[in-house]
Amino acid sequence: QVQLVESGGGLVQAGGSLRLSCAASVTIFSMTAMAWYRQAPGKQRELVARITSGGSTGYADSVTGRFIISRDSAENTVYLQMNSLKPEDTAVYYCYAVRYGNDVWGPGTQVTVSS
């Protein structure tokens, strides 16, 4: 069973930055795609950023220009660099991957942005 573990969440003031990491238990070359989702209290889980096995990236309109998704294949890790954070970015952030048709979710990491 593939496992994903997020880290790097925490409390930051508006305008600050955080870098989230998602460590996979297998090579990320085996992943069709990986992504970051987030879920704020009382809201649906939403896609924030994604990266394909070929390295193509995509972002939600709300984070375009502020967030960057990247990967380090040697470390089997995907990152989410979050800049110019806003209070509305506050949520639990989840790493997601699809591998051989199976969905895999990490347990999530809390990001809180104070005003």
Short mmCIF file of N, CA and C in Angstrom, two decimals:
data_model
loop_
_atom_site.label_atom_id
_atom_site.label_comp_id
_atom_site.label_asym_id
_atom_site.label_seq_id
_atom_site.Cartn_x
_atom_site.Cartn_y
_atom_site.Cartn_z
N GLN A 1 0.84 -1.18 0.00
CA GLN A 1 0.00 0.00 0.00
C GLN A 1 0.88 1.24 0.00
N VAL A 2 0.60 2.16 -0.91
CA VAL A 2 1.33 3.42 -0.99
C VAL A 2 0.90 4.32 0.15
N GLN A 3 1.87 4.99 0.75
CA GLN A 3 1.58 5.94 1.82
C GLN A 3 2.11 7.32 1.46
N LEU A 4 1.35 8.34 1.82
CA LEU A 4 1.74 9.73 1.65
C LEU A 4 1.71 10.41 3.00
N VAL A 5 2.72 11.18 3.30
CA VAL A 5 2.80 11.89 4.58
C VAL A 5 3.13 13.34 4.32
N GLU A 6 2.24 14.24 4.76
CA GLU A 6 2.46 15.67 4.60
C GLU A 6 3.20 16.23 5.81
N SER A 7 3.93 17.31 5.57
CA SER A 7 4.57 18.04 6.65
C SER A 7 4.75 19.49 6.22
N GLY A 8 5.05 20.35 7.18
CA GLY A 8 5.34 21.74 6.88
C GLY A 8 4.23 22.72 7.20
N GLY A 9 3.08 22.22 7.63
CA GLY A 9 2.00 23.12 8.00
C GLY A 9 2.31 23.87 9.27
N GLY A 10 1.51 24.89 9.54
CA GLY A 10 1.71 25.68 10.74
C GLY A 10 0.93 26.97 10.70
N LEU A 11 1.30 27.87 11.58
CA LEU A 11 0.65 29.17 11.71
C LEU A 11 1.55 30.24 11.11
N VAL A 12 0.98 31.08 10.28
CA VAL A 12 1.73 32.15 9.64
C VAL A 12 0.83 33.37 9.50
N GLN A 13 1.43 34.55 9.53
CA GLN A 13 0.67 35.78 9.34
C GLN A 13 0.40 36.01 7.86
N ALA A 14 -0.66 36.74 7.58
CA ALA A 14 -0.98 37.10 6.20
C ALA A 14 0.22 37.75 5.54
N GLY A 15 0.46 37.35 4.30
CA GLY A 15 1.61 37.84 3.56
C GLY A 15 2.84 36.96 3.69
N GLY A 16 2.81 36.03 4.61
CA GLY A 16 3.94 35.14 4.83
C GLY A 16 3.94 33.95 3.90
N SER A 17 4.89 33.04 4.13
CA SER A 17 5.07 31.89 3.27
C SER A 17 5.22 30.61 4.09
N LEU A 18 4.82 29.50 3.49
CA LEU A 18 5.05 28.18 4.03
C LEU A 18 5.38 27.24 2.88
N ARG A 19 6.12 26.20 3.19
CA ARG A 19 6.43 25.16 2.21
C ARG A 19 5.96 23.82 2.75
N LEU A 20 5.01 23.23 2.06
CA LEU A 20 4.52 21.91 2.43
C LEU A 20 5.27 20.83 1.67
N SER A 21 5.47 19.70 2.32
CA SER A 21 6.12 18.56 1.70
C SER A 21 5.20 17.35 1.76
N CYS A 22 5.25 16.53 0.74
CA CYS A 22 4.52 15.27 0.69
C CYS A 22 5.49 14.17 0.33
N ALA A 23 5.80 13.32 1.28
CA ALA A 23 6.74 12.22 1.06
C ALA A 23 5.98 10.94 0.74
N ALA A 24 6.33 10.32 -0.36
CA ALA A 24 5.70 9.09 -0.80
C ALA A 24 6.57 7.89 -0.45
N SER A 25 5.92 6.76 -0.20
CA SER A 25 6.64 5.55 0.18
C SER A 25 7.18 4.78 -1.03
N VAL A 26 6.82 5.21 -2.23
CA VAL A 26 7.32 4.61 -3.46
C VAL A 26 7.76 5.72 -4.39
N THR A 27 8.49 5.35 -5.42
CA THR A 27 8.96 6.36 -6.37
C THR A 27 7.78 7.11 -6.99
N ILE A 28 7.93 8.41 -7.11
CA ILE A 28 6.86 9.20 -7.70
C ILE A 28 6.77 9.01 -9.20
N PHE A 29 7.77 8.34 -9.78
CA PHE A 29 7.68 8.00 -11.20
C PHE A 29 6.53 7.05 -11.47
N SER A 30 6.09 6.31 -10.46
CA SER A 30 4.98 5.39 -10.61
C SER A 30 3.62 6.07 -10.50
N MET A 31 3.62 7.36 -10.18
CA MET A 31 2.38 8.11 -10.01
C MET A 31 1.94 8.71 -11.34
N THR A 32 0.67 8.52 -11.68
CA THR A 32 0.13 9.18 -12.85
C THR A 32 0.10 10.69 -12.65
N ALA A 33 -0.29 11.10 -11.47
CA ALA A 33 -0.32 12.51 -11.12
C ALA A 33 -0.32 12.64 -9.60
N MET A 34 0.13 13.78 -9.14
CA MET A 34 0.04 14.10 -7.72
C MET A 34 -0.54 15.50 -7.58
N ALA A 35 -1.13 15.75 -6.44
CA ALA A 35 -1.83 17.02 -6.27
C ALA A 35 -1.92 17.40 -4.80
N TRP A 36 -2.21 18.66 -4.58
CA TRP A 36 -2.54 19.18 -3.27
C TRP A 36 -3.99 19.63 -3.28
N TYR A 37 -4.73 19.19 -2.29
CA TYR A 37 -6.09 19.64 -2.05
C TYR A 37 -6.13 20.33 -0.70
N ARG A 38 -7.20 21.07 -0.46
CA ARG A 38 -7.39 21.67 0.85
C ARG A 38 -8.87 21.67 1.20
N GLN A 39 -9.13 21.67 2.49
CA GLN A 39 -10.50 21.70 2.97
C GLN A 39 -10.58 22.60 4.20
N ALA A 40 -11.35 23.67 4.06
CA ALA A 40 -11.60 24.58 5.17
C ALA A 40 -12.86 24.12 5.91
N PRO A 41 -13.01 24.50 7.18
CA PRO A 41 -14.20 24.10 7.93
C PRO A 41 -15.49 24.49 7.23
N GLY A 42 -16.40 23.54 7.10
CA GLY A 42 -17.68 23.80 6.48
C GLY A 42 -17.67 23.91 4.97
N LYS A 43 -16.54 23.63 4.35
CA LYS A 43 -16.43 23.75 2.90
C LYS A 43 -16.02 22.43 2.27
N GLN A 44 -16.27 22.32 0.97
CA GLN A 44 -15.87 21.14 0.21
C GLN A 44 -14.35 21.10 0.05
N ARG A 45 -13.83 19.90 -0.05
CA ARG A 45 -12.43 19.76 -0.38
C ARG A 45 -12.21 20.23 -1.81
N GLU A 46 -11.19 21.05 -2.02
CA GLU A 46 -10.95 21.63 -3.33
C GLU A 46 -9.52 21.38 -3.80
N LEU A 47 -9.38 21.28 -5.11
CA LEU A 47 -8.07 21.11 -5.71
C LEU A 47 -7.32 22.42 -5.68
N VAL A 48 -6.08 22.39 -5.22
CA VAL A 48 -5.23 23.57 -5.15
C VAL A 48 -4.21 23.58 -6.27
N ALA A 49 -3.49 22.47 -6.44
CA ALA A 49 -2.44 22.39 -7.44
C ALA A 49 -2.21 20.94 -7.79
N ARG A 50 -1.76 20.69 -9.02
CA ARG A 50 -1.47 19.33 -9.42
C ARG A 50 -0.27 19.30 -10.35
N ILE A 51 0.39 18.15 -10.38
CA ILE A 51 1.53 17.95 -11.25
C ILE A 51 1.43 16.55 -11.84
N THR A 52 1.63 16.43 -13.14
CA THR A 52 1.55 15.15 -13.82
C THR A 52 2.90 14.45 -13.79
N SER A 53 2.89 13.19 -14.21
CA SER A 53 4.14 12.44 -14.27
C SER A 53 5.13 13.08 -15.23
N GLY A 54 4.62 13.81 -16.23
CA GLY A 54 5.47 14.51 -17.17
C GLY A 54 5.95 15.86 -16.70
N GLY A 55 5.47 16.30 -15.54
CA GLY A 55 5.92 17.56 -14.98
C GLY A 55 5.03 18.75 -15.26
N SER A 56 3.92 18.55 -15.96
CA SER A 56 3.00 19.65 -16.21
C SER A 56 2.28 20.02 -14.92
N THR A 57 2.05 21.30 -14.72
CA THR A 57 1.42 21.79 -13.50
C THR A 57 0.15 22.56 -13.79
N GLY A 58 -0.71 22.61 -12.80
CA GLY A 58 -1.93 23.39 -12.89
C GLY A 58 -2.32 23.88 -11.51
N TYR A 59 -3.05 24.99 -11.46
CA TYR A 59 -3.39 25.63 -10.20
C TYR A 59 -4.82 26.13 -10.20
N ALA A 60 -5.40 26.16 -9.02
CA ALA A 60 -6.68 26.83 -8.86
C ALA A 60 -6.50 28.32 -9.09
N ASP A 61 -7.53 28.97 -9.61
CA ASP A 61 -7.44 30.40 -9.88
C ASP A 61 -7.09 31.19 -8.62
N SER A 62 -7.56 30.75 -7.48
CA SER A 62 -7.36 31.48 -6.25
C SER A 62 -5.91 31.49 -5.77
N VAL A 63 -5.09 30.56 -6.28
CA VAL A 63 -3.70 30.48 -5.82
C VAL A 63 -2.70 30.73 -6.93
N THR A 64 -3.16 30.87 -8.16
CA THR A 64 -2.26 31.11 -9.28
C THR A 64 -1.42 32.36 -9.03
N GLY A 65 -0.12 32.22 -9.24
CA GLY A 65 0.80 33.33 -9.02
C GLY A 65 1.33 33.39 -7.60
N ARG A 66 0.73 32.64 -6.68
CA ARG A 66 1.18 32.64 -5.29
C ARG A 66 1.75 31.30 -4.86
N PHE A 67 1.20 30.21 -5.36
CA PHE A 67 1.63 28.87 -4.98
C PHE A 67 2.40 28.22 -6.13
N ILE A 68 3.35 27.37 -5.78
CA ILE A 68 4.13 26.62 -6.77
C ILE A 68 4.22 25.17 -6.33
N ILE A 69 3.82 24.25 -7.20
CA ILE A 69 3.98 22.83 -6.93
C ILE A 69 5.22 22.33 -7.66
N SER A 70 6.01 21.51 -6.99
CA SER A 70 7.23 20.98 -7.58
C SER A 70 7.50 19.60 -7.02
N ARG A 71 8.51 18.94 -7.55
CA ARG A 71 8.83 17.60 -7.09
C ARG A 71 10.33 17.37 -7.04
N ASP A 72 10.73 16.44 -6.18
CA ASP A 72 12.10 15.99 -6.08
C ASP A 72 12.04 14.48 -6.19
N SER A 73 12.32 13.97 -7.38
CA SER A 73 12.18 12.54 -7.62
C SER A 73 13.13 11.71 -6.76
N ALA A 74 14.33 12.23 -6.52
CA ALA A 74 15.30 11.50 -5.72
C ALA A 74 14.82 11.27 -4.30
N GLU A 75 14.00 12.19 -3.79
CA GLU A 75 13.49 12.09 -2.43
C GLU A 75 12.05 11.58 -2.39
N ASN A 76 11.48 11.26 -3.54
CA ASN A 76 10.09 10.81 -3.63
C ASN A 76 9.15 11.79 -2.94
N THR A 77 9.37 13.07 -3.20
CA THR A 77 8.65 14.11 -2.49
C THR A 77 8.10 15.16 -3.45
N VAL A 78 6.88 15.60 -3.16
CA VAL A 78 6.25 16.71 -3.87
C VAL A 78 6.09 17.85 -2.88
N TYR A 79 6.31 19.07 -3.36
CA TYR A 79 6.26 20.24 -2.51
C TYR A 79 5.17 21.20 -2.96
N LEU A 80 4.71 22.00 -2.03
CA LEU A 80 3.83 23.12 -2.35
C LEU A 80 4.39 24.34 -1.65
N GLN A 81 5.01 25.23 -2.42
CA GLN A 81 5.49 26.49 -1.90
C GLN A 81 4.34 27.48 -1.93
N MET A 82 3.99 28.02 -0.78
CA MET A 82 2.87 28.92 -0.65
C MET A 82 3.38 30.30 -0.24
N ASN A 83 3.18 31.28 -1.09
CA ASN A 83 3.62 32.64 -0.84
C ASN A 83 2.43 33.58 -0.76
N SER A 84 2.67 34.75 -0.20
CA SER A 84 1.64 35.78 -0.09
C SER A 84 0.34 35.20 0.47
N LEU A 85 0.47 34.48 1.56
CA LEU A 85 -0.67 33.77 2.13
C LEU A 85 -1.74 34.73 2.63
N LYS A 86 -2.97 34.30 2.48
CA LYS A 86 -4.14 35.06 2.90
C LYS A 86 -4.92 34.26 3.94
N PRO A 87 -5.69 34.94 4.79
CA PRO A 87 -6.51 34.20 5.76
C PRO A 87 -7.41 33.16 5.11
N GLU A 88 -7.90 33.42 3.91
CA GLU A 88 -8.76 32.47 3.23
C GLU A 88 -8.02 31.22 2.75
N ASP A 89 -6.70 31.20 2.87
CA ASP A 89 -5.94 29.99 2.58
C ASP A 89 -5.95 29.01 3.75
N THR A 90 -6.48 29.43 4.88
CA THR A 90 -6.54 28.57 6.06
C THR A 90 -7.35 27.32 5.76
N ALA A 91 -6.75 26.16 5.99
CA ALA A 91 -7.41 24.89 5.69
C ALA A 91 -6.49 23.75 6.09
N VAL A 92 -7.04 22.54 6.07
CA VAL A 92 -6.20 21.34 6.13
C VAL A 92 -5.80 21.02 4.69
N TYR A 93 -4.52 20.87 4.48
CA TYR A 93 -4.00 20.58 3.15
C TYR A 93 -3.65 19.10 3.05
N TYR A 94 -4.12 18.47 1.97
CA TYR A 94 -3.95 17.04 1.75
C TYR A 94 -3.15 16.77 0.49
N CYS A 95 -2.21 15.86 0.60
CA CYS A 95 -1.51 15.36 -0.57
C CYS A 95 -2.33 14.23 -1.18
N TYR A 96 -2.34 14.17 -2.50
CA TYR A 96 -3.11 13.18 -3.23
C TYR A 96 -2.27 12.61 -4.37
N ALA A 97 -2.44 11.33 -4.63
CA ALA A 97 -1.78 10.70 -5.76
C ALA A 97 -2.67 9.64 -6.36
N VAL A 98 -2.51 9.40 -7.64
CA VAL A 98 -3.17 8.28 -8.29
C VAL A 98 -2.09 7.39 -8.89
N ARG A 99 -2.17 6.11 -8.59
CA ARG A 99 -1.18 5.15 -9.02
C ARG A 99 -1.86 3.86 -9.40
N TYR A 100 -1.68 3.46 -10.62
CA TYR A 100 -2.28 2.22 -11.15
C TYR A 100 -3.79 2.20 -10.91
N GLY A 101 -4.42 3.35 -11.10
CA GLY A 101 -5.85 3.46 -10.95
C GLY A 101 -6.36 3.61 -9.54
N ASN A 102 -5.47 3.65 -8.56
CA ASN A 102 -5.87 3.77 -7.16
C ASN A 102 -5.60 5.17 -6.63
N ASP A 103 -6.57 5.69 -5.88
CA ASP A 103 -6.41 6.98 -5.22
C ASP A 103 -5.73 6.80 -3.88
N VAL A 104 -4.80 7.69 -3.57
CA VAL A 104 -4.10 7.66 -2.30
C VAL A 104 -4.13 9.06 -1.70
N TRP A 105 -4.48 9.15 -0.43
CA TRP A 105 -4.54 10.42 0.30
C TRP A 105 -3.63 10.39 1.50
N GLY A 106 -2.97 11.52 1.75
CA GLY A 106 -2.26 11.68 2.99
C GLY A 106 -3.21 12.08 4.10
N PRO A 107 -2.75 12.07 5.34
CA PRO A 107 -3.63 12.41 6.47
C PRO A 107 -3.92 13.90 6.62
N GLY A 108 -3.17 14.75 5.96
CA GLY A 108 -3.41 16.18 6.00
C GLY A 108 -2.50 16.91 6.97
N THR A 109 -2.29 18.18 6.69
CA THR A 109 -1.53 19.06 7.58
C THR A 109 -2.24 20.41 7.65
N GLN A 110 -2.34 20.96 8.84
CA GLN A 110 -3.08 22.19 9.06
C GLN A 110 -2.25 23.40 8.68
N VAL A 111 -2.85 24.30 7.92
CA VAL A 111 -2.27 25.60 7.61
C VAL A 111 -3.23 26.67 8.12
N THR A 112 -2.74 27.54 8.98
CA THR A 112 -3.55 28.62 9.52
C THR A 112 -2.87 29.95 9.22
N VAL A 113 -3.60 30.85 8.58
CA VAL A 113 -3.08 32.16 8.22
C VAL A 113 -3.86 33.21 9.01
N SER A 114 -3.17 33.95 9.84
CA SER A 114 -3.80 34.96 10.66
C SER A 114 -3.80 36.30 9.94
N SER A 115 -4.80 37.13 10.24
CA SER A 115 -4.92 38.43 9.61
C SER A 115 -4.19 39.49 10.41
#
